[in-house]
Short mmCIF file of C-alpha atoms in Angstrom, two decimals:
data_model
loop_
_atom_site.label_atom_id
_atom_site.label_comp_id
_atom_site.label_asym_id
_atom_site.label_seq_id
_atom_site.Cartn_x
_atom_site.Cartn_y
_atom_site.Cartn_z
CA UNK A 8 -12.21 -21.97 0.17
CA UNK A 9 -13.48 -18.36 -0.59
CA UNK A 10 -17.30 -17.47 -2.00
CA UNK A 11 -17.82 -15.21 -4.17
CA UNK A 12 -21.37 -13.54 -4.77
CA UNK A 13 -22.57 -10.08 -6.61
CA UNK A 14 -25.84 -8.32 -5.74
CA UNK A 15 -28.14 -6.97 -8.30
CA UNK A 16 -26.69 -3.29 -7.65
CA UNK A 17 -23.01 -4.55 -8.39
CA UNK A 18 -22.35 -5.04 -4.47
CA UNK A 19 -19.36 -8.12 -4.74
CA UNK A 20 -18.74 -10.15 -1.92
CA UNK A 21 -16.35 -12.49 -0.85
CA UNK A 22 -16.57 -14.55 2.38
CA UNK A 23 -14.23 -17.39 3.88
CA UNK A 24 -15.96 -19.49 6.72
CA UNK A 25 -13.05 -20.29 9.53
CA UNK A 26 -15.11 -21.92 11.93
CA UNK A 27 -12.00 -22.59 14.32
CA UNK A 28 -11.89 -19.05 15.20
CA UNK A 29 -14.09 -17.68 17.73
CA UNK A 30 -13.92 -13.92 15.70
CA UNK A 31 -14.96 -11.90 12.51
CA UNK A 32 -13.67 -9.63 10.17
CA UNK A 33 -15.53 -7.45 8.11
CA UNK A 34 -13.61 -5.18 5.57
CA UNK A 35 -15.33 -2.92 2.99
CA UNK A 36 -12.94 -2.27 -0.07
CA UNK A 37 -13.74 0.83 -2.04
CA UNK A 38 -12.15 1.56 -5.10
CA UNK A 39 -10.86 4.93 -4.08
CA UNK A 40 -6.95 6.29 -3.52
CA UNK A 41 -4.60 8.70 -4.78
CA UNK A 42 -4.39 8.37 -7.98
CA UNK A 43 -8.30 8.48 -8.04
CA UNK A 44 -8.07 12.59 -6.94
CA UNK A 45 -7.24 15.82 -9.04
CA UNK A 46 -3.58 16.42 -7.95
CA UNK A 47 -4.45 20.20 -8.04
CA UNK A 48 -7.34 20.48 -6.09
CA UNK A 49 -8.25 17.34 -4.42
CA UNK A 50 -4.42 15.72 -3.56
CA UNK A 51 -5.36 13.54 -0.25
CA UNK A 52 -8.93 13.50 -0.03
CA UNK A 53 -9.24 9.90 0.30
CA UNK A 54 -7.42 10.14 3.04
CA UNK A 55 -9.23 12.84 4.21
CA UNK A 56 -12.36 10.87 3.44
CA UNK A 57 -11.32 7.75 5.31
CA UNK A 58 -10.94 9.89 8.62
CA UNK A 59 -14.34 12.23 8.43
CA UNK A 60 -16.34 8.41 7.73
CA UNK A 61 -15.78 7.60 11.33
CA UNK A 62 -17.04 11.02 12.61
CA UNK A 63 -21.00 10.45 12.71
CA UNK A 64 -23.87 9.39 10.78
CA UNK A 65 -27.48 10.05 11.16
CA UNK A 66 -28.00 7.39 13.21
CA UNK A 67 -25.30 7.19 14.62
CA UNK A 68 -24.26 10.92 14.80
CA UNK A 69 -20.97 10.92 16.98
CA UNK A 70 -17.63 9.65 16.74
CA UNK A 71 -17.64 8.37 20.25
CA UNK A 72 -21.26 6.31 19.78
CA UNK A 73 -19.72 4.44 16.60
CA UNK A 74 -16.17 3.40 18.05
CA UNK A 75 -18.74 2.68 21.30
CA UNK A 76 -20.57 -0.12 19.65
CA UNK A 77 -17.37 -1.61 18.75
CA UNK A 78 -15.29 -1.21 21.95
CA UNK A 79 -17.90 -2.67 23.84
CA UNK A 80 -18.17 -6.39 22.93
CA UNK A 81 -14.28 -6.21 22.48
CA UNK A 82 -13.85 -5.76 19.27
CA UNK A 83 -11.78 -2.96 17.29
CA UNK A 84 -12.31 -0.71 13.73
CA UNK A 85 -9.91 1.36 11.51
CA UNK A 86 -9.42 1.89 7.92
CA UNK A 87 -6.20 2.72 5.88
CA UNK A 88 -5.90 4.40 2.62
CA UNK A 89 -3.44 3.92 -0.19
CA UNK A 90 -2.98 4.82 -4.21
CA UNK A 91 -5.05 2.42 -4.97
CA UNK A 92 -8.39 1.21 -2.99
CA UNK A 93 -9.22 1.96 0.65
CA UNK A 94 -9.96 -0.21 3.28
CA UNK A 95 -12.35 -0.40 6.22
CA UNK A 96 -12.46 -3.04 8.83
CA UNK A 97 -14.01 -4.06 12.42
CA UNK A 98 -12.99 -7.15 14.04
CA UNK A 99 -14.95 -8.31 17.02
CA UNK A 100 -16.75 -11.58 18.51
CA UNK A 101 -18.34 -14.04 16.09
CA UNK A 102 -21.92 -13.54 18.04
CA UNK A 103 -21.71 -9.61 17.33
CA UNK A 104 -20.97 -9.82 13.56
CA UNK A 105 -25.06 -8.37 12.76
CA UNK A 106 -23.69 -5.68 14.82
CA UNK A 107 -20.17 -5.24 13.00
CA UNK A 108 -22.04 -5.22 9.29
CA UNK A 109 -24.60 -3.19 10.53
CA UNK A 110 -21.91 -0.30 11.43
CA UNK A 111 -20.06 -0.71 8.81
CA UNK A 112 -22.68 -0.31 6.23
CA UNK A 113 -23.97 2.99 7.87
CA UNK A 114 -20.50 4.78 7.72
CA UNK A 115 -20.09 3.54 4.49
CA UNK A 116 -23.22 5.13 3.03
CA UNK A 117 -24.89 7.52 5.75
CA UNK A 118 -21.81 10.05 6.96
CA UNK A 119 -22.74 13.30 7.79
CA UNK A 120 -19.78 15.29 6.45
CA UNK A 121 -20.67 18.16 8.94
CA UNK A 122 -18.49 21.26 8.73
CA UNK A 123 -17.12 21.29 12.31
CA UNK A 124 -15.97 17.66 12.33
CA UNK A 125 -14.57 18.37 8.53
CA UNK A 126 -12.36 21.53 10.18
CA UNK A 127 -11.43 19.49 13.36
CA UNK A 128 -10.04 16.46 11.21
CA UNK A 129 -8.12 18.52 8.73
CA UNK A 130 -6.30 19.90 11.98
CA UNK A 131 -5.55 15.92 12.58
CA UNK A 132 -4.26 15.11 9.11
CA UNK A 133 -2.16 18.70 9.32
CA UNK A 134 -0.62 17.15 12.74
CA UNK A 135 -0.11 13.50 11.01
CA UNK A 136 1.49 14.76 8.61
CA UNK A 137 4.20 16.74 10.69
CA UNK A 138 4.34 13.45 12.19
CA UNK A 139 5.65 11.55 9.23
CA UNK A 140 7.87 14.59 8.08
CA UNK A 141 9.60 14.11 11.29
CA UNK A 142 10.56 10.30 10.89
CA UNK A 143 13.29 11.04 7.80
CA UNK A 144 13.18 6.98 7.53
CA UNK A 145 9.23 7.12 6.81
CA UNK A 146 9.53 10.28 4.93
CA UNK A 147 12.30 9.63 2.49
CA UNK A 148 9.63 7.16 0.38
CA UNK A 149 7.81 10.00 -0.19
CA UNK A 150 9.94 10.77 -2.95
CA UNK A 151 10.13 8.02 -4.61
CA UNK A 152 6.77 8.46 -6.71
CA UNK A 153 7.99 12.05 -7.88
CA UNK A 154 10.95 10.10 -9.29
CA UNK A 155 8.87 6.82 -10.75
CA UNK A 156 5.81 8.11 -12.00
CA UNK A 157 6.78 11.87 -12.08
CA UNK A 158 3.59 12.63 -14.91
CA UNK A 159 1.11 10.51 -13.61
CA UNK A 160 -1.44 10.71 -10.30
CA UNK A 161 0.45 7.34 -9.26
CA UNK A 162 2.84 9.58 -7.53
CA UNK A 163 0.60 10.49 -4.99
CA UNK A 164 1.92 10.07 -1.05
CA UNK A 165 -1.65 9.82 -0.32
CA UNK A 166 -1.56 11.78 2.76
CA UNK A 167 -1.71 15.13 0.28
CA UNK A 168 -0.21 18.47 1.04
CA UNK A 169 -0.52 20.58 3.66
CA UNK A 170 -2.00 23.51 1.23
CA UNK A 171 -4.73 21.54 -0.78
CA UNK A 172 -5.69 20.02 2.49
CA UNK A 173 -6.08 23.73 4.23
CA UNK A 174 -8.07 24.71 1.39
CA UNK A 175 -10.28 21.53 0.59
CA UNK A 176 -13.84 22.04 1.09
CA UNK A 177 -16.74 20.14 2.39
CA UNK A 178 -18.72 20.31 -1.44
CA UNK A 179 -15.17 18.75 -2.73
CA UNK A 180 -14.84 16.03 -0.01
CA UNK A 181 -18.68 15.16 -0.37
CA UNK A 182 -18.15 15.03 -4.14
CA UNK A 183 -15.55 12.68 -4.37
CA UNK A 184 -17.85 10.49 -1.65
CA UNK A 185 -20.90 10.69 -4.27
CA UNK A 186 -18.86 9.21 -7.41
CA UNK A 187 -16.74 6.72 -5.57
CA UNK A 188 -18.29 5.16 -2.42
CA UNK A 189 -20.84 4.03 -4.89
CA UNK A 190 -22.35 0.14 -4.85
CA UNK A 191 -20.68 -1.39 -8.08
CA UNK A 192 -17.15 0.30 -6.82
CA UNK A 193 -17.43 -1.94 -3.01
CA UNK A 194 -16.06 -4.75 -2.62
CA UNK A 195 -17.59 -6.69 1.14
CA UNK A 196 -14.92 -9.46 2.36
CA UNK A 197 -15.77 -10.95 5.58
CA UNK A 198 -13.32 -13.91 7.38
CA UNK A 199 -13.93 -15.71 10.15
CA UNK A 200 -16.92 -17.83 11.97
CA UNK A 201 -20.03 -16.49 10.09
CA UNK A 202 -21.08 -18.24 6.48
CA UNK A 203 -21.46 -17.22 2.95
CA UNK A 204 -25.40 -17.31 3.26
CA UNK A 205 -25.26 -15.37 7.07
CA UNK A 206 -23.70 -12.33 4.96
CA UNK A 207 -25.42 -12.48 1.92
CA UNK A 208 -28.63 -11.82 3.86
CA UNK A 209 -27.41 -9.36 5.94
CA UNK A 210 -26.52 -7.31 2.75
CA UNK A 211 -29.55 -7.72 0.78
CA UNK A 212 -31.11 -6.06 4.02
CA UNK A 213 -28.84 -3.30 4.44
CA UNK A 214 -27.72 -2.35 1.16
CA UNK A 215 -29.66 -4.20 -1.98
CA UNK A 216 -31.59 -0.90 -2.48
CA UNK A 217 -29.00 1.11 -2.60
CA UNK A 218 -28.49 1.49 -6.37
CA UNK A 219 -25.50 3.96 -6.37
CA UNK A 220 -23.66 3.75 -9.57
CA UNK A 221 -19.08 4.85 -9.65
CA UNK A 222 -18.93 8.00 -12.14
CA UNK A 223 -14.87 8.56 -11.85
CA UNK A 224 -12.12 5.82 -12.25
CA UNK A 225 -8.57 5.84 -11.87
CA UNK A 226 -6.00 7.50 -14.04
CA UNK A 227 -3.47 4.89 -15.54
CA UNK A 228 0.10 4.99 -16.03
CA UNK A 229 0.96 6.96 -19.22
CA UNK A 230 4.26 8.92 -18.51
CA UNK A 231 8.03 7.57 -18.35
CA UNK A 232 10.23 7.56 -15.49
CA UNK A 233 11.74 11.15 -14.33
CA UNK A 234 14.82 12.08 -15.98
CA UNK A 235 16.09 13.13 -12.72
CA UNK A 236 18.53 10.37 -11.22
CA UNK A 237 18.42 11.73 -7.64
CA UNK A 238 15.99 13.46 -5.21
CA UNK A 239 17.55 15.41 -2.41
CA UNK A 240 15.70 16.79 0.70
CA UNK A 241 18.34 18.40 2.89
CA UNK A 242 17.38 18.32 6.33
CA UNK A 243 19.86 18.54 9.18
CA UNK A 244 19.61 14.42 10.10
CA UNK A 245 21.73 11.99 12.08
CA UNK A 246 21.65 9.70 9.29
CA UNK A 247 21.79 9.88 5.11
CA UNK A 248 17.73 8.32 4.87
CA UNK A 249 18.61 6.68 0.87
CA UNK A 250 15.52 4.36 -1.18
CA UNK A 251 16.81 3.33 -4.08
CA UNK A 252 13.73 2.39 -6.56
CA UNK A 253 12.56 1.39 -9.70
CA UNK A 254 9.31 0.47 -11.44
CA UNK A 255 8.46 -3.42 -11.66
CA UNK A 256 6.54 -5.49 -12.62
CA UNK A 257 2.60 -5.21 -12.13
CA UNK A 258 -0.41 -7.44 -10.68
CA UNK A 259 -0.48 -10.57 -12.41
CA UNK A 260 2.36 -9.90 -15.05
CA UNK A 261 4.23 -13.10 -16.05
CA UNK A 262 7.58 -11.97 -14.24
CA UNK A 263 5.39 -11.17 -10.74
CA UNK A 264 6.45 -14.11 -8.91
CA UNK A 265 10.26 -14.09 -10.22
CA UNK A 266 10.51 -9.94 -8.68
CA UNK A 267 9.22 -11.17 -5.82
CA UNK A 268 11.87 -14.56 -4.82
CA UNK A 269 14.37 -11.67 -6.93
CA UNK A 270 13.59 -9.14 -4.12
CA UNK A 271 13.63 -12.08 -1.37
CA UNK A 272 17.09 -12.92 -2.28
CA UNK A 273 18.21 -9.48 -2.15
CA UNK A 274 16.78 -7.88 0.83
CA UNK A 275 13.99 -9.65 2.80
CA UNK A 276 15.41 -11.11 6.28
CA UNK A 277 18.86 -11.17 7.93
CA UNK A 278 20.31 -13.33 5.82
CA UNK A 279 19.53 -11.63 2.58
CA UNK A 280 22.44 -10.51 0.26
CA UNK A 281 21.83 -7.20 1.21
CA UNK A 282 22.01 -7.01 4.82
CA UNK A 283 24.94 -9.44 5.00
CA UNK A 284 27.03 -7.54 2.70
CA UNK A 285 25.74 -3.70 4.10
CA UNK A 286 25.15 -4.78 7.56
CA UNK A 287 27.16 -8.16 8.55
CA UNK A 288 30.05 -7.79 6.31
CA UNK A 289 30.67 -3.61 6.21
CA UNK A 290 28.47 -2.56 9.04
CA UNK A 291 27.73 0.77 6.95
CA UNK A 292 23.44 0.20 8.56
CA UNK A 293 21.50 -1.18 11.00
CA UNK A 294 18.62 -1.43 8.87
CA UNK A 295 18.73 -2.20 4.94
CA UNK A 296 15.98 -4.11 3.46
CA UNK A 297 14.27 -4.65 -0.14
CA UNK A 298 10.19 -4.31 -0.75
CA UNK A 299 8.26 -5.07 -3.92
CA UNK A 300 4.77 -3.28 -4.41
CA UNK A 301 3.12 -3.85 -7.04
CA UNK A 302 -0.42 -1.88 -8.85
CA UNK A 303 -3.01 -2.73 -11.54
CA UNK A 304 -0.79 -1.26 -14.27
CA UNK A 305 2.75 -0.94 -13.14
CA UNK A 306 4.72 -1.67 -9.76
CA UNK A 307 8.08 -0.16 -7.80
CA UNK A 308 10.95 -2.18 -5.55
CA UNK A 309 12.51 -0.15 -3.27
CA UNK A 310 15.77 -0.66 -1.17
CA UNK A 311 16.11 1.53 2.14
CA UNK A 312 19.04 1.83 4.47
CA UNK A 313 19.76 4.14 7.11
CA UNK A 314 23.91 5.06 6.68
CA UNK A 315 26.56 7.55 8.45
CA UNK A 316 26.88 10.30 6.35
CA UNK A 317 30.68 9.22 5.80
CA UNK A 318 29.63 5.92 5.04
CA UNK A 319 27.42 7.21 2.64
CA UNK A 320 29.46 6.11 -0.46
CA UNK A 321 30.81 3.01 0.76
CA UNK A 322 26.80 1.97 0.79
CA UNK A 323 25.67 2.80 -2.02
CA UNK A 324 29.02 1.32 -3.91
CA UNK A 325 27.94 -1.91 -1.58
CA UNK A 326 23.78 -1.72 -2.75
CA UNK A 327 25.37 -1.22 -6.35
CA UNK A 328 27.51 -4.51 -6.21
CA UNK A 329 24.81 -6.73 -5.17
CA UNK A 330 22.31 -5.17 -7.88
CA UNK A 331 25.38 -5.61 -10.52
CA UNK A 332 26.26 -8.92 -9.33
CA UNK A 333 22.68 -10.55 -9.39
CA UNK A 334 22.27 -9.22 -12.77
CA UNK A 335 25.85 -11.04 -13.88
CA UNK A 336 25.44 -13.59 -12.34
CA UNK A 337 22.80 -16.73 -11.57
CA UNK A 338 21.40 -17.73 -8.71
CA UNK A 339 21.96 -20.90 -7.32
CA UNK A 340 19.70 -23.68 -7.12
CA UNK A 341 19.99 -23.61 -2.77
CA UNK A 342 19.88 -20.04 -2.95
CA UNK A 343 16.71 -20.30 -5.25
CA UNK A 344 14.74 -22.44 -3.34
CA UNK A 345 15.20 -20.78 0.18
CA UNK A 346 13.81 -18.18 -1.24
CA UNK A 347 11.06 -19.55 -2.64
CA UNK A 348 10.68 -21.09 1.27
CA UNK A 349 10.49 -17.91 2.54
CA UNK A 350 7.78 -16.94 0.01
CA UNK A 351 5.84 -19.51 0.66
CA UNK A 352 6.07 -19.09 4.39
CA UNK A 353 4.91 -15.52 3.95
CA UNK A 354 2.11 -16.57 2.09
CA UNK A 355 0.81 -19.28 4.57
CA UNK A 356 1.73 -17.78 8.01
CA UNK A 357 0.04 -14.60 6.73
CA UNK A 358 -3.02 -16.03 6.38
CA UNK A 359 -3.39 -18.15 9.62
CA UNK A 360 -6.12 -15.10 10.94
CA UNK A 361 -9.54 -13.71 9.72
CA UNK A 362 -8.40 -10.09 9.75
CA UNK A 363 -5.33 -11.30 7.12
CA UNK A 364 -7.57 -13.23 5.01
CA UNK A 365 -10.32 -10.50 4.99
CA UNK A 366 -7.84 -7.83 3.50
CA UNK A 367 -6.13 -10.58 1.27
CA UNK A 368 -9.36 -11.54 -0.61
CA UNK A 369 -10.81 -7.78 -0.72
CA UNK A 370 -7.44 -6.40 -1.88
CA UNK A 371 -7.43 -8.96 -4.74
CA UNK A 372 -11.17 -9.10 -5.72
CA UNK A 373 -11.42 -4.72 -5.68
CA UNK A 374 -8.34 -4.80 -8.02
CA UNK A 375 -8.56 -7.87 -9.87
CA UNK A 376 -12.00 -8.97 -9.77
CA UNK A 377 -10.91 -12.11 -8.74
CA UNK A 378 -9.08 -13.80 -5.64
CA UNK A 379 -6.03 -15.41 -6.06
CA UNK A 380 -6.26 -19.30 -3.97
CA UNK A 381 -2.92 -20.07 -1.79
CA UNK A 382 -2.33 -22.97 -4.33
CA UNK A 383 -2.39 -20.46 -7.10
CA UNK A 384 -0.11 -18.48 -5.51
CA UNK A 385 1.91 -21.22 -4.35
CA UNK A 386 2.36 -22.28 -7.85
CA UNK A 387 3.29 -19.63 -9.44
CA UNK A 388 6.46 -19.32 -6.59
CA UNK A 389 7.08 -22.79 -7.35
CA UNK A 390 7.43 -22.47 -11.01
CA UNK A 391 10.11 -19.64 -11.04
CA UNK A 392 13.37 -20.51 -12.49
CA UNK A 393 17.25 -19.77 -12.05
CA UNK A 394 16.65 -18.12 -15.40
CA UNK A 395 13.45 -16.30 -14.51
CA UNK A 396 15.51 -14.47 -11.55
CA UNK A 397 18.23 -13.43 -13.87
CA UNK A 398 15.97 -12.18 -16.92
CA UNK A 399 14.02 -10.49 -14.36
CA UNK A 400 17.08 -9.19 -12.76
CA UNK A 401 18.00 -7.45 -15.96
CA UNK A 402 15.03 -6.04 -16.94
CA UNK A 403 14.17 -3.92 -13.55
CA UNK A 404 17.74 -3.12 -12.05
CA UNK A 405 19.89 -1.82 -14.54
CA UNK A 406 21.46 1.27 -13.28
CA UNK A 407 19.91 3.27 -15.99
CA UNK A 408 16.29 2.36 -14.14
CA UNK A 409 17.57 2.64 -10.32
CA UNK A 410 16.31 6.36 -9.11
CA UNK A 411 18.00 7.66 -5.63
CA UNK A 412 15.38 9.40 -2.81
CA UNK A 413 17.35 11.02 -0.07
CA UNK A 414 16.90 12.75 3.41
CA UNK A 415 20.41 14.59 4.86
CA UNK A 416 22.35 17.34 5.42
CA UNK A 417 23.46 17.80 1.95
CA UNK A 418 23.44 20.60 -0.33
CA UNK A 419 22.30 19.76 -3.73
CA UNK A 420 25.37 20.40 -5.61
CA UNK A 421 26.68 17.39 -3.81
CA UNK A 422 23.70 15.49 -6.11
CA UNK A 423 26.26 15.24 -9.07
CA UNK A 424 28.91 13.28 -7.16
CA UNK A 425 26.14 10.98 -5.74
CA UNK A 426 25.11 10.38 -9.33
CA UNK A 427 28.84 9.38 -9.99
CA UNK A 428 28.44 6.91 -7.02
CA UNK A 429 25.08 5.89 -8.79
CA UNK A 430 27.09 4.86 -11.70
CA UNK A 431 29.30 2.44 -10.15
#
């Protein structure tokens, strides 16, 4: 079982003691992420933010001397940044984890910010994100926020643009640092072979008089879905890149657990209704699959294949018939309950390591304020109905809510007669 304690600055921590691992994970939430910045002037400086944090501190005032103390006992750190919170994490050694909380709460609270490294990074993030606009199959999901949340900060792609991040200054990055990375907006989970108590002292000695209070909070979800059924990027690629999304349901919402065995049935694994119909049956992919995310205040599923451009209709007439059919028609009862197997197989294989169930519990407690127990979510998987699937089916996939993103060598008038295949 978790533990869950809360300094007298607002510092919340959650710990799990797994004393048959030899290992620790420490992970420092902060809620910070795109929809967090100024679309105009600050679009991808968390990002920005989570790379410049590893790049010195006063006491530890080079890049190479932090990732040092780490890669020598073995152990590894990174961080990842995404609409909603951003994560940082070092795993290493059970005997080292003084030195992992020690590092971790110096980046977190001591970075330099100095111009050079600032100027170097933005370089990286300018190369990372030619990168990603060279992988049509990562890049195509960029789109889908424009078409989803086309009003609201929720539509970030995190990673910016390459002209705020040019211009982005240091005064702007350290800005954004003061009002966020603040003690009552961190969440500390730590997994593995260390107890509740072991961290609780380390963090009144580190960080109890640091009394740094959040100033800025997220923007919420106010605007409707874009009018726009399609979004077209026409790039000379071997393959039509297609997501076809729509919003869903959000954390904790009454219909979360029947979107997710809904989006199970559909599209997760090789013998989902999806890939046997587009792939087994047709062969118009190699890769079609279904994903449910889900935020604080609304959610998106989103359904990716990569198709021959003259198979393009035949799969999205296939994608429609299996959206169409599982909103006609309900599940059955075997069909039900492997999913709800392969739920709860996610759930427990995911959280057989320290490093899983250190993101797990910070992820929940930064956006919930609470952590979710396996039984809980168990339950809740349990308890979904043939009926639940189908109401739920109804409510998120009617064609009049399914938005097209799309990566190919298409011009856009060709948009109108993929909106006719839209219709089907």
């Amino acid at each position: 079982m978790h533990e869950i304690s809360q300094l007298p600055n607002g510092l919340r921590i959650v710990t799990r003691t797994m004393t048959e691992t030899e290992s620790v994970t420490v992970n420092f939430f902060v809620g910070a992420g795109g929809r967090y910045e100024d679309m105009n002037t600050e679009y991808g400086v968390s990002h920005f933010l989570e790379h410049l944090l590893f790049k010195g501190t006063h006491k530890r005032p080079t890049a190479k001397q932090i990732s040092e103390e780490i890669d020598s006992v073995g152990g590894y750190i990174n961080a990842y940044t995404t609409e909603d919170h951003t994560s940082y994490y070092v795993k290493l050694p059970k005997n080292y984890f003084g030195l992992a909380f020690n590092v971790m709460a110096d980046i977190m609270t001591d970075p330099l910010f100095e111009q050079s490294q600032i100027d170097l990074e933005r370089n990286v993030i300018l190369e990372e994100m030619k990168v990603f606009k060279d992988d049509p199959s990562r890049y195509v999901f960029d789109f889908v926020g424009d078409l989803l949340w086309p009003q609201d900060t929720l539509r970030t792609n995190v990673i910016g643009n390459e002209q705020i991040i040019n211009l982005m200054s240091r005064d702007t990055i350290k800005a954004y640092f003061n009002q966020l990375y603040c003690m009552n907006n961190m969440v500390i989970s730590v997994a593995g072979n260390v107890t509740h108590r072991q961290v609780i002292d380390i963090a009144l000695e580190l960080l109890a008089s640091n009394n740094s209070k959040v100033s800025r909070t997220w923007q919420p979800v106010r605007g409707r879905i874009s009018k726009e059924k399609i979004f077209l990027k026409t790039e000379d690629t071997n393959q039509a890149h297609i997501v076809l999304a729509g919003r869903a349901p959000n954390i904790d919402a009454k219909d979360e657990a029947a979107m997710k065995i809904l989006c199970t049935i559909l599209g997760a694994g090789s013998s989902s209704r999806l890939f046997m119909n587009v792939r087994e049956l047709k062969a118009l992919a190699y890769t079609v699959h279904m994903g449910y995310y889900n935020f604080i205040d609304s959610g998106k599923f989103e359904i990716y294949a990569g198709v021959n451009h003259d198979k393009l209709p035949e799969a999205l007439q296939a994608i429609n018939e299996e959206l169409q059919k599982i909103q006609q028609e309900v599940v059955g009862l075997k069909e039900l309950n492997k999913a709800k197997e392969q739920v709860r197989g996610h759930y427990i294989m995911g959280l057989e390591g320290n490093a899983a169930v250190a993101d797990m519990m910070g992820l929940q407690m930064i956006l919930t304020g609470r952590v979710r127990t396996l039984q809980e979510s168990l339950q809740k998987i349990d308890e979904v109905s043939i009926q639940d699937v189908l109401e739920v089916a109804q409510s998120y996939l009617h064609k009049d809510s399914v938005k097209l993103a799309m990566i190919g060598p298409y011009e856009q008038d060709k948009k109108q007669e993929l909106e006719k295949l839209m219709e089907i």
